Amino acid sequence: MWEASPPPEEDWGDDANRAWPVKRVVDEYVDAFGVKKYEIKWDDWSRPDGTNTTWEEALIGNEELIAEWEARQAGKRSTLAKKSLSLPVAPMPDQLWQEDRTVELSRAYEEKLREARRRNIRKTYENWDKVKRIGPAARDTSGDDGDDHDEDEDMDDAVSERSQRPRRSLTSEDMSRDGRIRPGAGPRPPQTGRPDRTPSPPHASESDVAEELSCNSVPLSRLIRGKRPVTPPATSRVASRSLAVIARPTKVLPKRAARHSSELSSPSRSRRDQRKALQEEWRQAVVRAGAASVRIVNEVNSDKTPPIPDGFRYIERQYARAPDVPQSAEALNCLVMCECDDICTDAGACQCQDPSDIINDFEEREFAYDHERHFRFNVPPGVDVIECNKTCTCPRLCPNRVAQLPRDVPLEIFRTADRGWGVRATITVHKGKVIGIYTGELIRRDEADLRVDHRSYIFDLDMHEGPESEIDESQRFSVDSYAVGNWSRFLNHSCEPNLQVYPVVWDTIPEANQPYLAFVATQTIHARTELTIDYDPNATLRRKKGKSRAAARIPPGATACKCGANVCRGWVRV
């Protein structure tokens, strides 16, 4: 059974004996043993980093705060049960397995069961409690033709290894790296003495998670006695297996005759070994980041790996900063913190959205994402999306935390017929789904201008720059994914792309000019359809406005376009 590691000791200083007043309860969590804990916001106390919440099992002397919280949450669950009797049985996006009880509580499982009995439809709900704890939900695998042999072996090894060793407990270092508040021993509530040293709420480390699975909902009418709900087939062997792995009897195989040395050193075997080594290196990097799988596939020719420089480093979720581009401490100190009691639902009331320039027709501030974490396409040009940051009190599953979370769409780097290597998803991706971010080395613009050989891999962070821009040259940055990067460096161009790029920040402020670049689907993209972006979106805008009609005339510095789109302009800058 998973159990959280003890929280770090607080530095009380001269206030070790002071009683701290409680402000309110802001969240709740049920651990794997069924013990409920509450996230408490304290008044007139905070840590040096500005956080001021801890997790407690009780508040002696302030029981009315717990009672008010429980009554309010019970009302919400009752309303949810009356609104719909559908039981989601799959994990929420980015849900960790030890959060099952908390998620079931928030989904009002018990209330929906009582409501169903009140409506006299008990048979539909029989054995519901045996269904709701099935393994991770399978992804949509429309068009999935299965994994190759090497990937199956890798995944089998991963399942076997995880089943035979204990999961690593969370440490204080993990919490700070994840951007979560360090719950545990906090200030003293009135009349209670020092708060209990309660365990941190469990969030598995990045190395414990291979894929974040999407959330599917199954109506209760489909939960038939003695049967499990029908879910789509799994995209990988890990997703379709239960948590327990049964060891098979082993049989000693006869020894094989030694191969001739020339056979061992054949070019085909060398290429095969090279691909396997690269695939394993990337798999480990993806697992450490807690992201979905990335596989290398070639069904066109004999090339086993895409062209990458020697020493290429796969990095999934952040920039590798050049020595002269350190993280700005000033920018970190300027992060605006929201104090939402639950998930953020009103951008006008969410303090971290105060700097945001995303507004509707009524001049009201609004989020860039809907409640299902889909992009709304309401971001004006030159405006950064501001997600909740590590100082915000909202939970990890807040709808305004999207691009910052591990990628949950499994991808393939595949060999195209006529355009080199490209990227495709192994599941259907719906419009508004954020797939991931562009990574690489964050460098200054003047350095990027010198890297002429890398220009096909360099993204300029120029969304705030214009003819009248007053941004100093030292504050202009670019991202180079030639020697450091992730799957996004293989995205091909299309004059009619199915992905859009938008800037987003969560660990800095827009004024620092160092946003991440996120990729979002502009339409429903069926499984194993190539993902593409427009390398020169300004050219497309000029063409739509009638300022550039000559598709056949290739401008200086451009090359002939092979995207094959109906609206192909005939060239592309690379």
Coordinates of C-alpha atoms in Angstrom, one line a residue:
M1 CA 0.0 0.0 0.0
W2 CA 1.3 3.4 -0.9
E3 CA 2.0 5.7 2.0
A4 CA 3.2 9.3 1.8
S5 CA 6.6 10.2 3.3
P6 CA 6.6 12.4 6.4
P7 CA 6.5 16.1 5.7
P8 CA 9.5 18.3 6.4
E9 CA 9.7 20.1 9.7
E10 CA 8.6 23.7 9.7
D11 CA 11.0 26.5 10.8
W12 CA 9.0 28.1 13.7
G13 CA 11.7 30.6 14.7
D14 CA 10.5 32.7 17.6
D15 CA 6.8 31.8 17.1
A16 CA 7.0 28.2 18.2
N17 CA 4.4 28.7 20.9
R18 CA 2.1 31.1 19.1
A19 CA -1.5 30.1 18.4
W20 CA -2.4 31.0 14.8
P21 CA -6.0 31.8 13.7
V22 CA -7.6 29.8 11.0
K23 CA -9.0 31.5 7.9
R24 CA -10.9 28.8 6.1
V25 CA -10.9 25.3 4.7
V26 CA -10.0 25.3 1.0
D27 CA -9.7 21.6 -0.1
E28 CA -10.1 18.0 1.1
Y29 CA -8.4 14.7 0.4
V30 CA -9.1 11.1 1.3
D31 CA -6.1 8.9 1.5
A32 CA -5.7 5.2 0.6
F33 CA -6.8 4.2 4.1
G34 CA -10.1 6.2 4.0
V35 CA -8.8 9.0 6.3
K36 CA -10.0 12.4 5.3
K37 CA -7.7 15.4 5.6
Y38 CA -8.5 19.1 5.0
E39 CA -6.3 21.8 3.5
I40 CA -6.4 24.7 5.9
K41 CA -5.6 28.3 5.0
W42 CA -4.1 30.2 7.9
D43 CA -4.6 33.8 8.8
D44 CA -1.5 35.9 9.5
W45 CA 1.0 33.1 8.9
S46 CA 2.9 32.0 5.8
R47 CA 6.1 30.4 4.8
P48 CA 9.0 32.4 3.2
D49 CA 7.7 31.3 -0.3
G50 CA 4.3 32.9 0.4
T51 CA 2.3 29.6 0.9
N52 CA 0.1 29.5 3.9
T53 CA -1.9 26.2 3.8
T54 CA -1.3 22.9 5.6
W55 CA -3.2 19.6 5.7
E56 CA -4.9 18.6 8.9
E57 CA -7.2 15.8 10.0
A58 CA -9.1 17.9 12.5
L59 CA -9.4 21.4 13.9
I60 CA -10.0 21.2 17.6
G61 CA -11.7 24.3 18.7
N62 CA -12.7 25.2 15.2
E63 CA -15.0 22.3 14.4
E64 CA -17.6 24.6 12.9
L65 CA -15.3 25.4 10.0
I66 CA -15.0 21.7 9.1
A67 CA -18.8 21.3 9.5
E68 CA -19.5 24.3 7.2
W69 CA -17.1 22.9 4.6
E70 CA -18.7 19.4 4.8
A71 CA -22.2 20.9 4.5
R72 CA -21.2 23.0 1.5
Q73 CA -19.5 20.0 -0.3
A74 CA -22.4 17.7 0.5
G75 CA -24.8 20.2 -1.1
K76 CA -22.6 20.3 -4.2
R77 CA -22.5 16.5 -4.4
S78 CA -26.3 16.3 -3.9
T79 CA -26.8 18.8 -6.8
L80 CA -24.5 16.8 -9.0
A81 CA -26.4 13.5 -8.2
K82 CA -29.7 15.1 -9.1
K83 CA -28.4 16.5 -12.3
S84 CA -27.0 13.3 -13.7
L85 CA -26.7 9.6 -12.6
S86 CA -23.8 8.9 -15.0
L87 CA -20.9 7.4 -13.2
P88 CA -17.4 8.2 -14.5
V89 CA -15.3 5.1 -14.0
A90 CA -12.0 6.2 -15.6
P91 CA -9.4 8.4 -14.0
M92 CA -9.6 12.1 -14.5
P93 CA -7.0 13.7 -16.7
D94 CA -3.7 13.7 -14.8
Q95 CA -5.1 11.8 -11.9
L96 CA -2.7 9.7 -9.9
W97 CA -3.8 6.2 -8.7
Q98 CA -3.6 7.1 -5.0
E99 CA -6.2 9.9 -5.6
D100 CA -9.0 7.4 -6.3
R101 CA -10.9 8.0 -3.1
T102 CA -10.7 11.7 -3.4
V103 CA -12.0 11.7 -7.0
E104 CA -14.8 9.3 -6.2
L105 CA -15.9 11.6 -3.4
S106 CA -15.8 14.6 -5.7
R107 CA -17.9 12.7 -8.3
A108 CA -20.6 12.0 -5.8
Y109 CA -20.6 8.2 -6.2
E110 CA -22.4 7.6 -2.9
E111 CA -24.9 10.4 -3.5
K112 CA -25.7 9.0 -7.0
L113 CA -26.2 5.6 -5.5
R114 CA -28.7 6.9 -3.0
E115 CA -30.4 9.0 -5.6
A116 CA -30.8 5.9 -7.9
R117 CA -32.3 3.9 -5.0
R118 CA -34.7 6.8 -4.3
R119 CA -35.8 6.6 -8.0
N120 CA -36.2 2.8 -7.6
I121 CA -33.6 1.8 -10.2
R122 CA -31.4 -0.3 -8.0
K123 CA -30.7 -3.1 -10.5
T124 CA -28.8 -0.6 -12.6
Y125 CA -26.5 0.1 -9.8
E126 CA -25.8 -3.4 -8.4
N127 CA -22.1 -4.2 -8.2
W128 CA -21.2 -0.6 -9.0
D129 CA -18.6 -0.6 -6.3
K130 CA -16.9 -3.5 -8.0
V131 CA -16.7 -1.7 -11.3
K132 CA -15.5 1.7 -10.2
R133 CA -12.0 0.5 -9.2
I134 CA -11.0 -1.0 -12.5
G135 CA -7.6 -0.2 -13.9
P136 CA -6.8 2.9 -16.0
A137 CA -9.2 3.6 -18.7
A138 CA -8.2 2.7 -22.2
R139 CA -7.7 5.4 -24.7
D140 CA -9.5 5.8 -28.0
T141 CA -7.5 3.8 -30.5
S142 CA -9.4 4.4 -33.7
G143 CA -7.2 3.2 -36.5
D144 CA -4.7 1.6 -34.1
D145 CA -2.9 -1.2 -35.7
G146 CA -0.8 -2.2 -32.7
D147 CA 2.7 -1.6 -31.5
D148 CA 5.8 -3.2 -32.9
H149 CA 7.6 -6.0 -31.2
D150 CA 10.3 -3.9 -29.6
E151 CA 7.8 -1.6 -28.0
D152 CA 5.8 -4.6 -26.6
E153 CA 8.9 -6.0 -25.0
D154 CA 9.7 -2.6 -23.5
M155 CA 6.3 -2.2 -22.0
D156 CA 6.3 -5.8 -20.7
D157 CA 9.5 -5.1 -18.9
A158 CA 8.1 -1.9 -17.5
V159 CA 5.0 -3.6 -16.1
S160 CA 7.0 -6.4 -14.6
E161 CA 9.5 -4.0 -13.0
R162 CA 6.8 -1.9 -11.5
S163 CA 5.0 -4.9 -10.1
Q164 CA 8.0 -6.2 -8.3
R165 CA 9.3 -3.1 -6.5
P166 CA 7.6 -0.6 -4.1
R167 CA 6.6 2.8 -5.5
R168 CA 8.9 5.6 -4.4
S169 CA 7.4 7.8 -1.7
L170 CA 7.0 11.5 -2.2
T171 CA 9.7 13.8 -0.7
S172 CA 9.8 17.5 0.0
E173 CA 12.0 17.9 -3.1
D174 CA 9.3 16.3 -5.2
M175 CA 6.7 18.7 -3.9
S176 CA 8.7 21.8 -4.6
R177 CA 9.6 20.6 -8.1
D178 CA 5.9 19.9 -8.8
G179 CA 4.9 23.3 -7.7
R180 CA 2.5 22.0 -5.0
I181 CA 2.2 23.5 -1.6
R182 CA 4.0 21.5 1.0
P183 CA 1.2 20.4 3.4
G184 CA 1.9 19.1 6.8
A185 CA 3.0 20.8 10.0
G186 CA 1.7 24.3 9.8
P187 CA 0.7 27.1 12.3
R188 CA -1.0 26.4 15.5
P189 CA -4.8 26.5 15.4
P190 CA -6.4 28.0 18.5
Q191 CA -6.5 25.7 21.5
T192 CA -4.9 22.8 19.7
G193 CA -1.2 23.1 20.2
R194 CA 0.9 22.6 17.2
P195 CA -1.0 21.0 14.2
D196 CA -0.4 17.3 13.6
R197 CA 2.4 16.3 11.3
T198 CA 0.1 14.9 8.7
P199 CA 1.4 13.3 5.6
S200 CA 1.6 15.2 2.4
P201 CA -1.3 14.6 0.0
P202 CA 0.0 11.9 -2.3
H203 CA 1.1 12.9 -5.7
A204 CA 3.4 10.4 -7.4
S205 CA 6.7 11.6 -8.7
E206 CA 7.3 12.0 -12.4
S207 CA 9.3 8.8 -12.5
D208 CA 6.3 6.8 -11.3
V209 CA 4.0 7.7 -14.1
A210 CA 4.4 6.5 -17.7
E211 CA 1.2 7.8 -19.1
E212 CA -1.6 10.2 -18.0
L213 CA -4.9 8.6 -19.2
S214 CA -7.9 10.5 -20.4
C215 CA -11.1 10.4 -18.5
N216 CA -14.1 8.4 -19.9
S217 CA -17.6 8.4 -18.5
V218 CA -19.8 5.3 -18.6
P219 CA -23.6 5.8 -18.0
L220 CA -25.0 3.8 -15.1
S221 CA -27.4 2.1 -17.4
R222 CA -24.4 0.2 -18.9
L223 CA -23.2 -1.2 -15.5
I224 CA -24.9 -4.6 -15.8
R225 CA -24.8 -7.1 -13.0
G226 CA -21.6 -9.1 -13.0
K227 CA -20.1 -7.3 -15.9
R228 CA -17.6 -4.5 -16.3
P229 CA -18.5 -1.4 -18.4
V230 CA -17.3 -1.6 -22.0
T231 CA -14.3 0.6 -22.6
P232 CA -12.3 1.3 -25.8
P233 CA -9.3 -1.1 -26.4
A234 CA -6.1 0.0 -24.8
T235 CA -3.4 1.7 -26.8
S236 CA -0.6 -0.1 -25.0
R237 CA -0.3 -3.2 -23.0
V238 CA 0.2 -1.3 -19.8
A239 CA -3.1 0.5 -20.2
S240 CA -5.1 -2.8 -20.6
R241 CA -3.7 -4.8 -17.7
S242 CA -4.8 -4.9 -14.2
L243 CA -2.6 -3.7 -11.4
A244 CA -1.6 -7.2 -10.3
V245 CA 0.8 -9.0 -12.6
I246 CA 0.8 -12.8 -12.3
A247 CA 4.2 -14.4 -12.8
R248 CA 4.3 -17.1 -15.5
P249 CA 6.2 -20.4 -15.0
T250 CA 9.6 -20.1 -16.6
K251 CA 11.2 -22.7 -18.8
V252 CA 15.0 -23.0 -19.2
L253 CA 15.7 -22.7 -23.0
P254 CA 18.6 -24.6 -24.6
K255 CA 21.7 -22.6 -25.3
R256 CA 22.1 -21.2 -28.8
A257 CA 25.1 -21.7 -30.8
A258 CA 27.4 -18.6 -30.9
R259 CA 27.0 -16.4 -33.9
H260 CA 29.7 -15.5 -36.2
S261 CA 31.4 -12.2 -35.5
S262 CA 30.6 -10.8 -38.9
E263 CA 26.9 -11.5 -38.3
L264 CA 27.0 -9.6 -35.0
S265 CA 28.6 -6.5 -36.7
S266 CA 26.3 -6.4 -39.7
P267 CA 25.0 -2.9 -40.7
S268 CA 21.3 -4.0 -40.3
R269 CA 21.9 -5.2 -36.7
S270 CA 23.8 -2.0 -35.9
R271 CA 20.9 0.2 -37.1
R272 CA 18.4 -2.0 -35.2
D273 CA 20.5 -1.6 -32.0
Q274 CA 20.8 2.1 -32.6
R275 CA 17.0 2.5 -32.8
K276 CA 16.4 0.4 -29.8
A277 CA 19.0 2.3 -27.7
L278 CA 17.5 5.7 -28.8
Q279 CA 13.9 4.5 -28.1
E280 CA 14.9 3.4 -24.6
E281 CA 16.7 6.6 -23.9
W282 CA 13.6 8.6 -25.0
R283 CA 11.3 6.3 -23.1
Q284 CA 13.1 6.9 -19.9
A285 CA 13.0 10.7 -20.4
V286 CA 9.3 10.5 -21.1
V287 CA 8.6 8.4 -18.0
R288 CA 10.6 10.8 -15.8
A289 CA 8.4 13.6 -17.0
G290 CA 5.2 11.6 -16.3
A291 CA 4.2 11.9 -20.0
A292 CA 2.6 9.5 -22.5
S293 CA 4.7 7.4 -24.8
V294 CA 6.7 8.5 -27.8
R295 CA 7.7 5.8 -30.3
I296 CA 9.8 5.7 -33.4
V297 CA 8.1 4.1 -36.4
N298 CA 9.4 3.6 -40.0
E299 CA 7.2 1.7 -42.5
V300 CA 8.7 3.4 -45.5
N301 CA 12.4 2.6 -45.8
S302 CA 15.3 1.1 -43.9
D303 CA 16.1 4.2 -41.8
K304 CA 15.8 3.1 -38.2
T305 CA 16.1 6.5 -36.5
P306 CA 15.3 10.1 -37.4
P307 CA 18.3 12.4 -38.1
I308 CA 19.5 13.9 -34.9
P309 CA 23.0 15.2 -33.9
D310 CA 25.3 13.2 -31.7
G311 CA 24.6 13.8 -28.1
F312 CA 21.0 14.9 -28.7
R313 CA 19.1 15.2 -25.4
Y314 CA 15.4 14.5 -25.1
I315 CA 13.7 16.9 -22.7
E316 CA 9.9 16.7 -22.5
R317 CA 8.5 19.5 -20.4
Q318 CA 10.8 22.5 -19.9
Y319 CA 13.5 24.6 -21.5
A320 CA 17.3 24.0 -21.2
R321 CA 18.5 27.5 -20.4
A322 CA 21.7 28.8 -21.9
P323 CA 24.3 30.0 -19.3
D324 CA 23.5 33.6 -20.0
V325 CA 19.7 33.1 -19.7
P326 CA 19.1 32.2 -16.0
Q327 CA 15.7 31.9 -14.4
S328 CA 14.6 35.4 -13.4
A329 CA 14.2 35.7 -9.7
E330 CA 12.4 39.0 -10.2
A331 CA 9.9 37.3 -12.4
L332 CA 9.2 34.6 -9.9
N333 CA 8.7 37.2 -7.2
C334 CA 6.1 38.9 -9.4
L335 CA 3.9 35.8 -9.8
V336 CA 0.3 36.7 -8.8
M337 CA -1.4 34.1 -6.5
C338 CA -5.0 33.1 -6.7
E339 CA -6.8 32.1 -3.5
C340 CA -9.7 30.1 -5.0
D341 CA -11.4 27.8 -2.5
D342 CA -11.7 25.1 -5.1
I343 CA -11.0 24.8 -8.8
C344 CA -10.9 28.2 -10.6
T345 CA -14.2 28.8 -12.4
D346 CA -14.4 32.6 -12.6
A347 CA -11.5 34.5 -14.3
G348 CA -12.9 37.8 -13.0
A349 CA -12.5 36.6 -9.4
C350 CA -9.2 34.7 -9.9
Q351 CA -6.4 37.0 -8.8
C352 CA -3.7 35.3 -10.9
Q353 CA -5.7 36.4 -14.0
D354 CA -5.5 40.1 -13.1
P355 CA -2.6 40.6 -15.6
S356 CA -4.5 38.6 -18.4
D357 CA -5.6 40.4 -21.5
I358 CA -8.1 37.7 -22.5
I359 CA -11.6 39.4 -22.4
N360 CA -14.9 38.7 -24.0
D361 CA -17.3 41.1 -25.8
F362 CA -18.6 42.4 -22.5
E363 CA -15.1 43.4 -21.4
E364 CA -15.1 40.6 -18.9
R365 CA -12.0 38.6 -18.2
E366 CA -12.2 34.9 -19.1
F367 CA -10.0 31.8 -19.1
A368 CA -8.4 30.4 -22.2
Y369 CA -9.8 26.9 -21.4
D370 CA -13.2 25.6 -20.8
H371 CA -14.2 23.3 -17.8
E372 CA -12.9 20.3 -19.8
R373 CA -9.5 21.9 -20.3
H374 CA -10.1 22.5 -24.0
F375 CA -8.7 25.6 -25.6
R376 CA -11.3 28.2 -26.4
F377 CA -9.4 30.0 -29.3
N378 CA -10.2 33.3 -27.6
V379 CA -6.6 34.5 -27.3
P380 CA -5.8 37.7 -29.3
P381 CA -2.5 37.8 -31.2
G382 CA 0.5 38.8 -29.0
V383 CA -1.3 37.8 -25.8
D384 CA 0.0 35.1 -23.4
V385 CA -2.2 32.6 -21.7
I386 CA -1.7 32.8 -18.0
E387 CA -2.2 29.5 -16.2
C388 CA -2.4 29.1 -12.4
N389 CA 1.1 28.9 -10.9
K390 CA 2.8 27.2 -8.0
T391 CA 1.8 29.9 -5.5
C392 CA -1.9 29.5 -6.3
T393 CA -4.1 27.6 -3.8
C394 CA -6.2 25.8 -6.4
P395 CA -5.7 22.0 -6.8
R396 CA -3.6 20.3 -9.4
L397 CA -6.7 19.4 -11.4
C398 CA -7.8 23.0 -11.8
P399 CA -9.1 23.6 -15.4
N400 CA -6.7 26.5 -15.7
R401 CA -3.7 24.1 -15.4
V402 CA -3.3 22.6 -18.8
A403 CA -0.1 23.1 -20.8
Q404 CA 1.9 22.8 -17.6
L405 CA 0.8 19.2 -17.0
P406 CA 2.4 16.1 -18.5
R407 CA 1.4 15.3 -22.0
D408 CA -1.4 12.7 -22.1
V409 CA -1.5 12.0 -25.8
P410 CA 0.7 9.1 -27.0
L411 CA 2.7 10.0 -30.1
E412 CA 4.8 8.4 -32.9
I413 CA 7.8 9.9 -34.7
F414 CA 7.2 8.3 -38.1
R415 CA 8.8 8.3 -41.5
T416 CA 6.7 10.0 -44.1
A417 CA 6.7 9.1 -47.8
D418 CA 8.1 12.3 -49.1
R419 CA 8.7 14.8 -46.3
G420 CA 11.2 13.2 -44.0
W421 CA 10.1 12.4 -40.4
G422 CA 6.8 13.7 -38.9
V423 CA 4.6 13.3 -35.8
R424 CA 1.2 11.7 -35.3
A425 CA -1.0 10.7 -32.4
T426 CA -2.0 7.1 -31.9
I427 CA -5.4 8.2 -30.6
T428 CA -8.1 10.5 -31.9
V429 CA -7.5 14.1 -30.8
H430 CA -10.5 16.4 -30.5
K431 CA -10.6 20.1 -31.3
G432 CA -9.2 22.3 -28.5
K433 CA -7.1 19.5 -27.0
V434 CA -3.7 20.8 -25.9
I435 CA -1.1 18.2 -27.0
G436 CA 2.1 19.6 -25.5
I437 CA 4.8 22.3 -25.6
Y438 CA 7.9 23.1 -27.7
T439 CA 11.1 22.5 -25.8
G440 CA 14.8 23.2 -26.6
E441 CA 17.6 25.5 -25.5
L442 CA 16.4 28.9 -24.5
I443 CA 18.9 31.4 -25.9
R444 CA 19.2 35.1 -26.7
R445 CA 18.1 36.3 -30.1
D446 CA 21.5 37.5 -31.1
E447 CA 22.9 34.0 -30.4
A448 CA 20.0 32.5 -32.5
D449 CA 20.9 34.7 -35.4
L450 CA 24.4 33.2 -35.4
R451 CA 23.2 29.6 -35.5
V452 CA 22.4 29.6 -39.2
D453 CA 22.6 25.8 -39.5
H454 CA 20.0 25.4 -36.8
R455 CA 17.4 27.8 -38.3
S456 CA 14.9 25.0 -39.2
Y457 CA 14.7 24.2 -35.4
I458 CA 14.6 27.7 -34.0
F459 CA 11.4 29.3 -32.7
D460 CA 11.6 33.0 -32.0
L461 CA 9.6 34.1 -28.9
D462 CA 8.5 37.3 -30.7
M463 CA 4.8 37.4 -29.9
H464 CA 5.3 40.7 -28.1
E465 CA 7.5 42.2 -30.8
G466 CA 6.3 44.6 -33.5
P467 CA 7.3 47.6 -35.5
E468 CA 6.7 49.9 -32.5
S469 CA 8.1 47.4 -29.9
E470 CA 10.3 48.9 -27.2
I471 CA 11.7 45.5 -26.0
D472 CA 15.4 45.7 -25.5
E473 CA 17.5 43.4 -27.6
S474 CA 18.8 41.7 -24.5
Q475 CA 15.3 40.7 -23.6
R476 CA 14.5 39.0 -26.9
F477 CA 14.7 35.2 -26.8
S478 CA 14.5 32.1 -29.1
V479 CA 14.2 28.4 -28.6
D480 CA 16.6 26.1 -30.4
S481 CA 15.6 22.4 -30.5
Y482 CA 18.5 21.2 -32.7
A483 CA 20.6 19.5 -29.9
V484 CA 18.0 19.6 -27.1
G485 CA 14.3 19.1 -27.6
N486 CA 11.3 16.7 -27.7
W487 CA 8.9 15.3 -30.3
S488 CA 7.8 18.7 -31.4
R489 CA 11.0 19.3 -33.3
F490 CA 9.8 16.8 -35.9
L491 CA 6.5 18.6 -36.7
N492 CA 6.2 19.3 -40.4
H493 CA 4.7 22.3 -42.1
S494 CA 1.4 22.5 -43.8
C495 CA -0.3 25.5 -45.4
E496 CA -3.5 24.1 -43.9
P497 CA -2.3 22.8 -40.5
N498 CA -4.3 21.0 -37.9
L499 CA -2.4 22.5 -34.9
Q500 CA -2.1 26.0 -33.7
V501 CA 0.7 27.5 -31.6
Y502 CA 0.0 29.8 -28.6
P503 CA 2.2 31.3 -25.9
V504 CA 1.5 30.3 -22.3
V505 CA 3.2 31.1 -18.9
W506 CA 3.0 29.5 -15.5
D507 CA 6.5 29.8 -14.0
T508 CA 7.2 33.3 -15.1
I509 CA 5.3 36.5 -16.2
P510 CA 4.5 37.7 -19.7
E511 CA 6.8 40.7 -19.3
A512 CA 9.8 38.4 -19.1
N513 CA 9.3 37.4 -22.8
Q514 CA 10.0 33.7 -22.0
P515 CA 6.7 31.9 -22.5
Y516 CA 6.3 28.3 -23.5
L517 CA 4.8 27.5 -26.9
A518 CA 1.9 25.1 -26.7
F519 CA 0.3 23.1 -29.5
V520 CA -3.5 22.8 -29.7
A521 CA -5.7 20.9 -32.2
T522 CA -7.8 23.2 -34.4
Q523 CA -10.0 20.3 -35.5
T524 CA -10.7 16.7 -34.7
I525 CA -7.6 14.7 -35.8
H526 CA -8.1 11.0 -36.3
A527 CA -5.6 8.5 -35.0
R528 CA -2.4 8.3 -37.0
T529 CA -3.1 11.5 -39.0
E530 CA 0.0 13.6 -39.2
L531 CA 0.2 16.6 -36.9
T532 CA 1.3 19.8 -38.7
I533 CA 1.8 23.5 -38.0
D534 CA 2.3 26.5 -40.3
Y535 CA 5.9 27.6 -40.2
D536 CA 5.0 31.0 -41.5
P537 CA 1.5 31.9 -40.3
N538 CA 1.9 35.6 -41.2
A539 CA 2.2 34.5 -44.9
T540 CA -1.1 32.8 -44.6
L541 CA -2.7 35.9 -43.1
R542 CA -1.3 38.0 -45.9
R543 CA -2.6 35.6 -48.5
K544 CA -6.1 35.6 -47.0
K545 CA -6.1 39.4 -47.0
G546 CA -5.2 39.4 -50.7
K547 CA -1.8 40.9 -50.3
S548 CA 0.0 37.8 -51.7
R549 CA -1.6 35.9 -54.5
A550 CA 1.4 34.5 -56.3
A551 CA 1.6 31.0 -55.0
A552 CA 4.1 29.9 -57.6
R553 CA 6.7 32.6 -57.0
I554 CA 9.1 31.4 -54.3
P555 CA 10.5 34.3 -52.3
P556 CA 14.2 34.5 -51.2
G557 CA 15.1 32.1 -48.4
A558 CA 12.1 29.8 -49.0
T559 CA 11.8 26.4 -50.6
A560 CA 9.1 24.6 -52.5
C561 CA 6.2 23.4 -50.3
K562 CA 5.2 19.7 -50.4
C563 CA 2.3 19.8 -47.9
G564 CA -0.3 18.9 -50.6
A565 CA -3.0 21.1 -49.1
N566 CA -5.7 22.5 -51.3
V567 CA -4.7 26.0 -50.3
C568 CA -1.0 25.4 -50.5
R569 CA 0.8 28.7 -51.3
G570 CA 3.6 26.7 -53.1
W571 CA 6.5 27.6 -50.8
V572 CA 7.6 27.7 -47.2
R573 CA 10.4 29.3 -45.2
V574 CA 12.5 26.8 -43.2

